[in-house]
mmCIF file of C-alpha atoms in Angstrom:
data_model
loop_
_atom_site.group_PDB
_atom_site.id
_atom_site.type_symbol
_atom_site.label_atom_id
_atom_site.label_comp_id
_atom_site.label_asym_id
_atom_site.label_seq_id
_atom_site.Cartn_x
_atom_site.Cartn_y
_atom_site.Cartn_z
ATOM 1 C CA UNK A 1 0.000 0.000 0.000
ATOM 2 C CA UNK A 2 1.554 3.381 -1.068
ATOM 3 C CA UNK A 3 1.126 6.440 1.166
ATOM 4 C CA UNK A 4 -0.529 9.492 -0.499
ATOM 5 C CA UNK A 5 0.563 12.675 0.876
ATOM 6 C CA UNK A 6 -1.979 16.143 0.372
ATOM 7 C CA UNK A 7 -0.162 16.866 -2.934
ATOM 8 C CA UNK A 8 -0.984 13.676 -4.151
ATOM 9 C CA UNK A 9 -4.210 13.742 -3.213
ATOM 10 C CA UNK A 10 -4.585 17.319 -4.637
ATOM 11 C CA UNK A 11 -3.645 15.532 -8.047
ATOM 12 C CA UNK A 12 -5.889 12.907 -7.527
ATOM 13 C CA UNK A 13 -8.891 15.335 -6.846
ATOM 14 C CA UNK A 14 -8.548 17.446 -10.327
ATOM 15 C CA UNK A 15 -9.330 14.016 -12.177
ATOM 16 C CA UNK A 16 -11.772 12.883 -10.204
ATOM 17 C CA UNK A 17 -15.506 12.471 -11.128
ATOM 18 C CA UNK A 18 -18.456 12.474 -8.548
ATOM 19 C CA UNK A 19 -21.171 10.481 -9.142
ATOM 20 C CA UNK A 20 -24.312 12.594 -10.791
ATOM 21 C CA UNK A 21 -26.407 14.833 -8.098
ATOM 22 C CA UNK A 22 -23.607 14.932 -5.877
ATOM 23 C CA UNK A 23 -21.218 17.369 -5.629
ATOM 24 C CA UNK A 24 -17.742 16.834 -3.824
ATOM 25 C CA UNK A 25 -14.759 19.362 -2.233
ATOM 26 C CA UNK A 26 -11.105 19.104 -1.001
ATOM 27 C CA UNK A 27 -10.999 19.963 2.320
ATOM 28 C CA UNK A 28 -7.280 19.970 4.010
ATOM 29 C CA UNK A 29 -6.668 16.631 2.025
ATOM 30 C CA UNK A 30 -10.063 14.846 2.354
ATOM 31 C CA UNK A 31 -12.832 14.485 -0.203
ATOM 32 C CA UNK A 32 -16.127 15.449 0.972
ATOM 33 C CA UNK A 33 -18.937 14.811 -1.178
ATOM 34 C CA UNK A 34 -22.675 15.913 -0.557
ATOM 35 C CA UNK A 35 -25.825 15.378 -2.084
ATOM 36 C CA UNK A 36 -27.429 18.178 -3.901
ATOM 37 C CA UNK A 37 -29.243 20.453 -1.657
ATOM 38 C CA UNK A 38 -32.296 21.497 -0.073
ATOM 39 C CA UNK A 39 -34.626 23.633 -2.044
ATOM 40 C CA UNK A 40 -34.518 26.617 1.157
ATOM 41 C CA UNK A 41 -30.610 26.220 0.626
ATOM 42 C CA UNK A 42 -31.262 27.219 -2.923
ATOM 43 C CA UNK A 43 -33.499 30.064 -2.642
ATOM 44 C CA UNK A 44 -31.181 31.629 0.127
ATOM 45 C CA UNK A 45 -28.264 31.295 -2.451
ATOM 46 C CA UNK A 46 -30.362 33.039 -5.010
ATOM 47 C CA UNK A 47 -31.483 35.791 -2.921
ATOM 48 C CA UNK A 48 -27.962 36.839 -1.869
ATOM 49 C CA UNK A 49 -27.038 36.361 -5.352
ATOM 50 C CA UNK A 50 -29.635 39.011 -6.792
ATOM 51 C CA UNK A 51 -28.693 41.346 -4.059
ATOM 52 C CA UNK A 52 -25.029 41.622 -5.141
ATOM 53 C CA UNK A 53 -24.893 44.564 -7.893
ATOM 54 C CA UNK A 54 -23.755 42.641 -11.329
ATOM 55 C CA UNK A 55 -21.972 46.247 -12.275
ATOM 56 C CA UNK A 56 -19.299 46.058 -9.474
ATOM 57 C CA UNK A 57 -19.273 42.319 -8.443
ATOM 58 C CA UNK A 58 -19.575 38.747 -9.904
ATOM 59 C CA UNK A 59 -21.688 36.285 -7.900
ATOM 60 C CA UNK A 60 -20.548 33.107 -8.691
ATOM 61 C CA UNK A 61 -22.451 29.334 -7.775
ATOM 62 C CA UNK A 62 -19.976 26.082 -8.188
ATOM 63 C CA UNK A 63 -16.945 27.912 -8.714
ATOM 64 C CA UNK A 64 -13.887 25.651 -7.289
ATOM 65 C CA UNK A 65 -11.511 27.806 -5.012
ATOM 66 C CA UNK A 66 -7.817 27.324 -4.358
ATOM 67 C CA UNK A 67 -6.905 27.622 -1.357
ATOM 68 C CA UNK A 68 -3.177 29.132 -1.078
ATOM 69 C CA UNK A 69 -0.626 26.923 0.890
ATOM 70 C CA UNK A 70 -3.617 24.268 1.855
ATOM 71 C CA UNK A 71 -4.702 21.001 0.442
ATOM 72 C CA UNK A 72 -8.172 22.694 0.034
ATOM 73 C CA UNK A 73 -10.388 23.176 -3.082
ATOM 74 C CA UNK A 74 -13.717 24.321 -1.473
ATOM 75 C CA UNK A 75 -16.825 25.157 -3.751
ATOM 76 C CA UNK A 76 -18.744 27.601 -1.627
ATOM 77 C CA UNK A 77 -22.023 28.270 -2.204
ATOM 78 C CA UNK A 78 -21.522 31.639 -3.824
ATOM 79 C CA UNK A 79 -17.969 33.356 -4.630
ATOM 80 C CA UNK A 80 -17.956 37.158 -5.127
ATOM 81 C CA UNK A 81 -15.363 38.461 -6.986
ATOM 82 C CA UNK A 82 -14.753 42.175 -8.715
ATOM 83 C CA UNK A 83 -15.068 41.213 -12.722
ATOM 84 C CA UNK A 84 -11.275 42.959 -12.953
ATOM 85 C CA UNK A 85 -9.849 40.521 -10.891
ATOM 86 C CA UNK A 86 -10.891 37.715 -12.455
ATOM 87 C CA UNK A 87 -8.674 35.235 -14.651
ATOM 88 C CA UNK A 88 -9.609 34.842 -18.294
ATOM 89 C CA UNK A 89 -10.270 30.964 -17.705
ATOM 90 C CA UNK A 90 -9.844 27.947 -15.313
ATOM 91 C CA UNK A 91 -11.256 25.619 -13.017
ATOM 92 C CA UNK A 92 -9.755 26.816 -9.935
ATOM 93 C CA UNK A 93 -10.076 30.520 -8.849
ATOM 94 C CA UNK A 94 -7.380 31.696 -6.603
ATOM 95 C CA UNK A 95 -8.536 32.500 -3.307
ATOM 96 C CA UNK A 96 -6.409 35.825 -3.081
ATOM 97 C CA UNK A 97 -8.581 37.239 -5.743
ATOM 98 C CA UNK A 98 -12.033 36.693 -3.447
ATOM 99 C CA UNK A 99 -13.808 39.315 -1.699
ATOM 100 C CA UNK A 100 -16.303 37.225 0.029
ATOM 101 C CA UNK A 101 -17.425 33.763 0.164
ATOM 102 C CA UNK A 102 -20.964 32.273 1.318
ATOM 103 C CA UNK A 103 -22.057 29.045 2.371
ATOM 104 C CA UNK A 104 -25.530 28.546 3.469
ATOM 105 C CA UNK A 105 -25.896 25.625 6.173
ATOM 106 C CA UNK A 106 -27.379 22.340 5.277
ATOM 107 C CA UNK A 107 -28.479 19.747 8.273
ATOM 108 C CA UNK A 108 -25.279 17.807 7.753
ATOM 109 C CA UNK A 109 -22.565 20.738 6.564
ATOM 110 C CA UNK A 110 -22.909 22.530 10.110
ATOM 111 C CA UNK A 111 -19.554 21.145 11.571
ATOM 112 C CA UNK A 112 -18.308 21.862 7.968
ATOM 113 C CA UNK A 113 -19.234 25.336 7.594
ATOM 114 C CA UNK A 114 -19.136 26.871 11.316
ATOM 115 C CA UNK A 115 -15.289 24.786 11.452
ATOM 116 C CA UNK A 116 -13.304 23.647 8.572
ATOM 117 C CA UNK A 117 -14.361 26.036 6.562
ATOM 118 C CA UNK A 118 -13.959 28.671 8.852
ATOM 119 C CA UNK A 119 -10.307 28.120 9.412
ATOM 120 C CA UNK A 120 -9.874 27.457 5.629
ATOM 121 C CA UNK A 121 -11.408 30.553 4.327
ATOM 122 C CA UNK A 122 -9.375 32.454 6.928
ATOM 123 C CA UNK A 123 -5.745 30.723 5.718
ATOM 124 C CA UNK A 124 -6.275 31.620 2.051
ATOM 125 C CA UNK A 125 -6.967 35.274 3.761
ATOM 126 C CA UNK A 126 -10.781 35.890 1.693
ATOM 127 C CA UNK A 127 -11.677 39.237 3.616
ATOM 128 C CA UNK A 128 -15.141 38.044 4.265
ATOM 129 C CA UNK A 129 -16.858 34.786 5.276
ATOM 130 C CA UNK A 130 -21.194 35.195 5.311
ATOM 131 C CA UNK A 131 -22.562 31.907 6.619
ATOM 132 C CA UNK A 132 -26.541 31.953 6.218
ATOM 133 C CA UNK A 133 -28.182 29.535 8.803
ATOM 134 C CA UNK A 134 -31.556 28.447 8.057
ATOM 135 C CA UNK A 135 -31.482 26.066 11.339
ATOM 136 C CA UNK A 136 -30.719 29.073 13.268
ATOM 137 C CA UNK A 137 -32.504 31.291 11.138
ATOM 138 C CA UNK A 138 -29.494 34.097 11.359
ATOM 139 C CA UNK A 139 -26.108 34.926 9.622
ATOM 140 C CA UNK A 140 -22.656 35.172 10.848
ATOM 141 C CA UNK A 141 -20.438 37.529 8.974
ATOM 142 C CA UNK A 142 -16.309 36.763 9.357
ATOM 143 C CA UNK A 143 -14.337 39.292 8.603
ATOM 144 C CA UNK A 144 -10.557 40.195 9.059
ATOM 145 C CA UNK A 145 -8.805 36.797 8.516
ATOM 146 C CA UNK A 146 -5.621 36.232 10.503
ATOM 147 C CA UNK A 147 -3.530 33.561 11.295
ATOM 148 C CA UNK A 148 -2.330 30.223 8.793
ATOM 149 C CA UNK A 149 -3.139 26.559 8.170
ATOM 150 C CA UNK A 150 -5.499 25.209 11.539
ATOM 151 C CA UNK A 151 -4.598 27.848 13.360
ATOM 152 C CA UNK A 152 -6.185 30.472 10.973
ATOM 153 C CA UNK A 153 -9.292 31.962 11.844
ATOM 154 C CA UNK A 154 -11.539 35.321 11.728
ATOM 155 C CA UNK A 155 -11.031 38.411 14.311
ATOM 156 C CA UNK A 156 -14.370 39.853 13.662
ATOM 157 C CA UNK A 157 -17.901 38.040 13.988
ATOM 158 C CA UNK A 158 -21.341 39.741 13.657
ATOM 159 C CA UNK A 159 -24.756 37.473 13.962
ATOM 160 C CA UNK A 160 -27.690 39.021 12.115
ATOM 161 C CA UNK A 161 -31.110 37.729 12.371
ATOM 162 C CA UNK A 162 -33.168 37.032 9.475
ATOM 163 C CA UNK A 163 -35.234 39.668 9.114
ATOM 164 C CA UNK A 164 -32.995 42.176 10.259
ATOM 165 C CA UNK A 165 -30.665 43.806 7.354
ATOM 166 C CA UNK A 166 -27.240 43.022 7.122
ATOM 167 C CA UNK A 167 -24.829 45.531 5.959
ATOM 168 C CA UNK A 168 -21.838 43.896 4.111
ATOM 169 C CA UNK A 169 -19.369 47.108 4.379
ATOM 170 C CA UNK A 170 -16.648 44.939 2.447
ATOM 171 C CA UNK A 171 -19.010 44.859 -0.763
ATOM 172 C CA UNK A 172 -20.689 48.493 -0.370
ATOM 173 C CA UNK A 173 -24.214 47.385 0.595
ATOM 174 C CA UNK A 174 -27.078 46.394 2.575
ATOM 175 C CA UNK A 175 -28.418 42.649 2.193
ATOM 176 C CA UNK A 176 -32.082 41.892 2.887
ATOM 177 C CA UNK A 177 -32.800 38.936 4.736
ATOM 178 C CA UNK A 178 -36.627 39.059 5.181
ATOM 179 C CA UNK A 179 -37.099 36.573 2.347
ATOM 180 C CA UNK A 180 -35.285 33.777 4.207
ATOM 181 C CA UNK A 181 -36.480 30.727 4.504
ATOM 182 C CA UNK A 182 -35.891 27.804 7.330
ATOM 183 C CA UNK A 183 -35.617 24.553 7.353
ATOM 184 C CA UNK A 184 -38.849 23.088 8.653
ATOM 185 C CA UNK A 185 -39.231 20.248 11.793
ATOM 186 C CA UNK A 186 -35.821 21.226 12.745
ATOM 187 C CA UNK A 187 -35.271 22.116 16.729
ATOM 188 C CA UNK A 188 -32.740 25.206 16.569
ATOM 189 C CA UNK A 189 -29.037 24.415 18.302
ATOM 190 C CA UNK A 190 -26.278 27.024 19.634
ATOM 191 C CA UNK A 191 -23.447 27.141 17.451
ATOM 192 C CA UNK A 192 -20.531 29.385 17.419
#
């Protein structure tokens, strides 16, 4: 049995093919894959989406993200990027080139998204993290990323209700979350 070591398994993520209706990631060397999501996932996404002004920023759904100096290739639910900064092709999109990524909570990507994904967005420095929770029926806006690798995480947290507006300085605006939906029959937990 051969060892594979992150680089390897980077190389053997960029050929591989997840089955149909599931989608997969690199996280820090592991494969996740996940199946397709919840229809109140998918109508948060669009929301935020349509809120971010197509004249001064690119909203972008299943965009692969590279991770500098990590074994990571996370595809966050939306990746906003100024149109000028953006590559003229490619599969992976440099995280140094992000403004803001979001990732709205599913019933099994809590850990994921709260954690992992936390730490990862802060090592590949993306100035903003927006996590909508429709379990908790609020979002959690990271800002100023700091540290590297495990150790990396965001200085600055702010936990908006939905309902309440939540103004995303980084990106010039004010996003309405009145429209956001929850995930029904499911008892509300604390997370951080």
């Amino acid at each position: 049995m051969t060892a594979v070591d992150e680089y390897g398994m980077t190389k053997f993520f960029e050929g591989f093919e997840p089955p149909e209706g599931v989608t997969a990631e690199l996280l820090r060397g592991e494969i996740v894959m996940m199946a397709s999501p919840d229809l109140v996932h998918n109508v948060i996404v669009m929301l935020i989406g349509r809120q971010i002004p197509l004249e001064r920023w690119y909203s972008l759904q299943t965009q692969d993200v590279d991770i500098v100096d990590e074994a990571s290739e996370p595809v966050p639910d939306l990746v906003v990027v100024a149109p000028d900064a953006l590559p003229d092709s490619g599969r992976l999109l440099p995280s140094p080139l992000i403004t803001m990524v979001v990732e709205v909570v599913s019933k099994t990507s809590v850990t994921r998204d709260y954690g992992v994904k936390r730490s990862i967005y802060a090592a590949g420095k993306v100035p903003a993290y927006l996590i909508a929770d429709p379990i908790m029926a609020q979002c959690v806006l990271l800002t100023n990323p700091a540290g590297q690798g495990e150790d990396a995480d965001y200085r600055r947290q702010e936990i908006i209700k939905f309902g309440d507006p939540l103004p995303l300085e980084i990106l010039g605006l004010e996003l309405d979350t009145s429209d956001f939906g929850t995930f029904p029959g499911v008892r509300p937990h604390r997370y951080p």
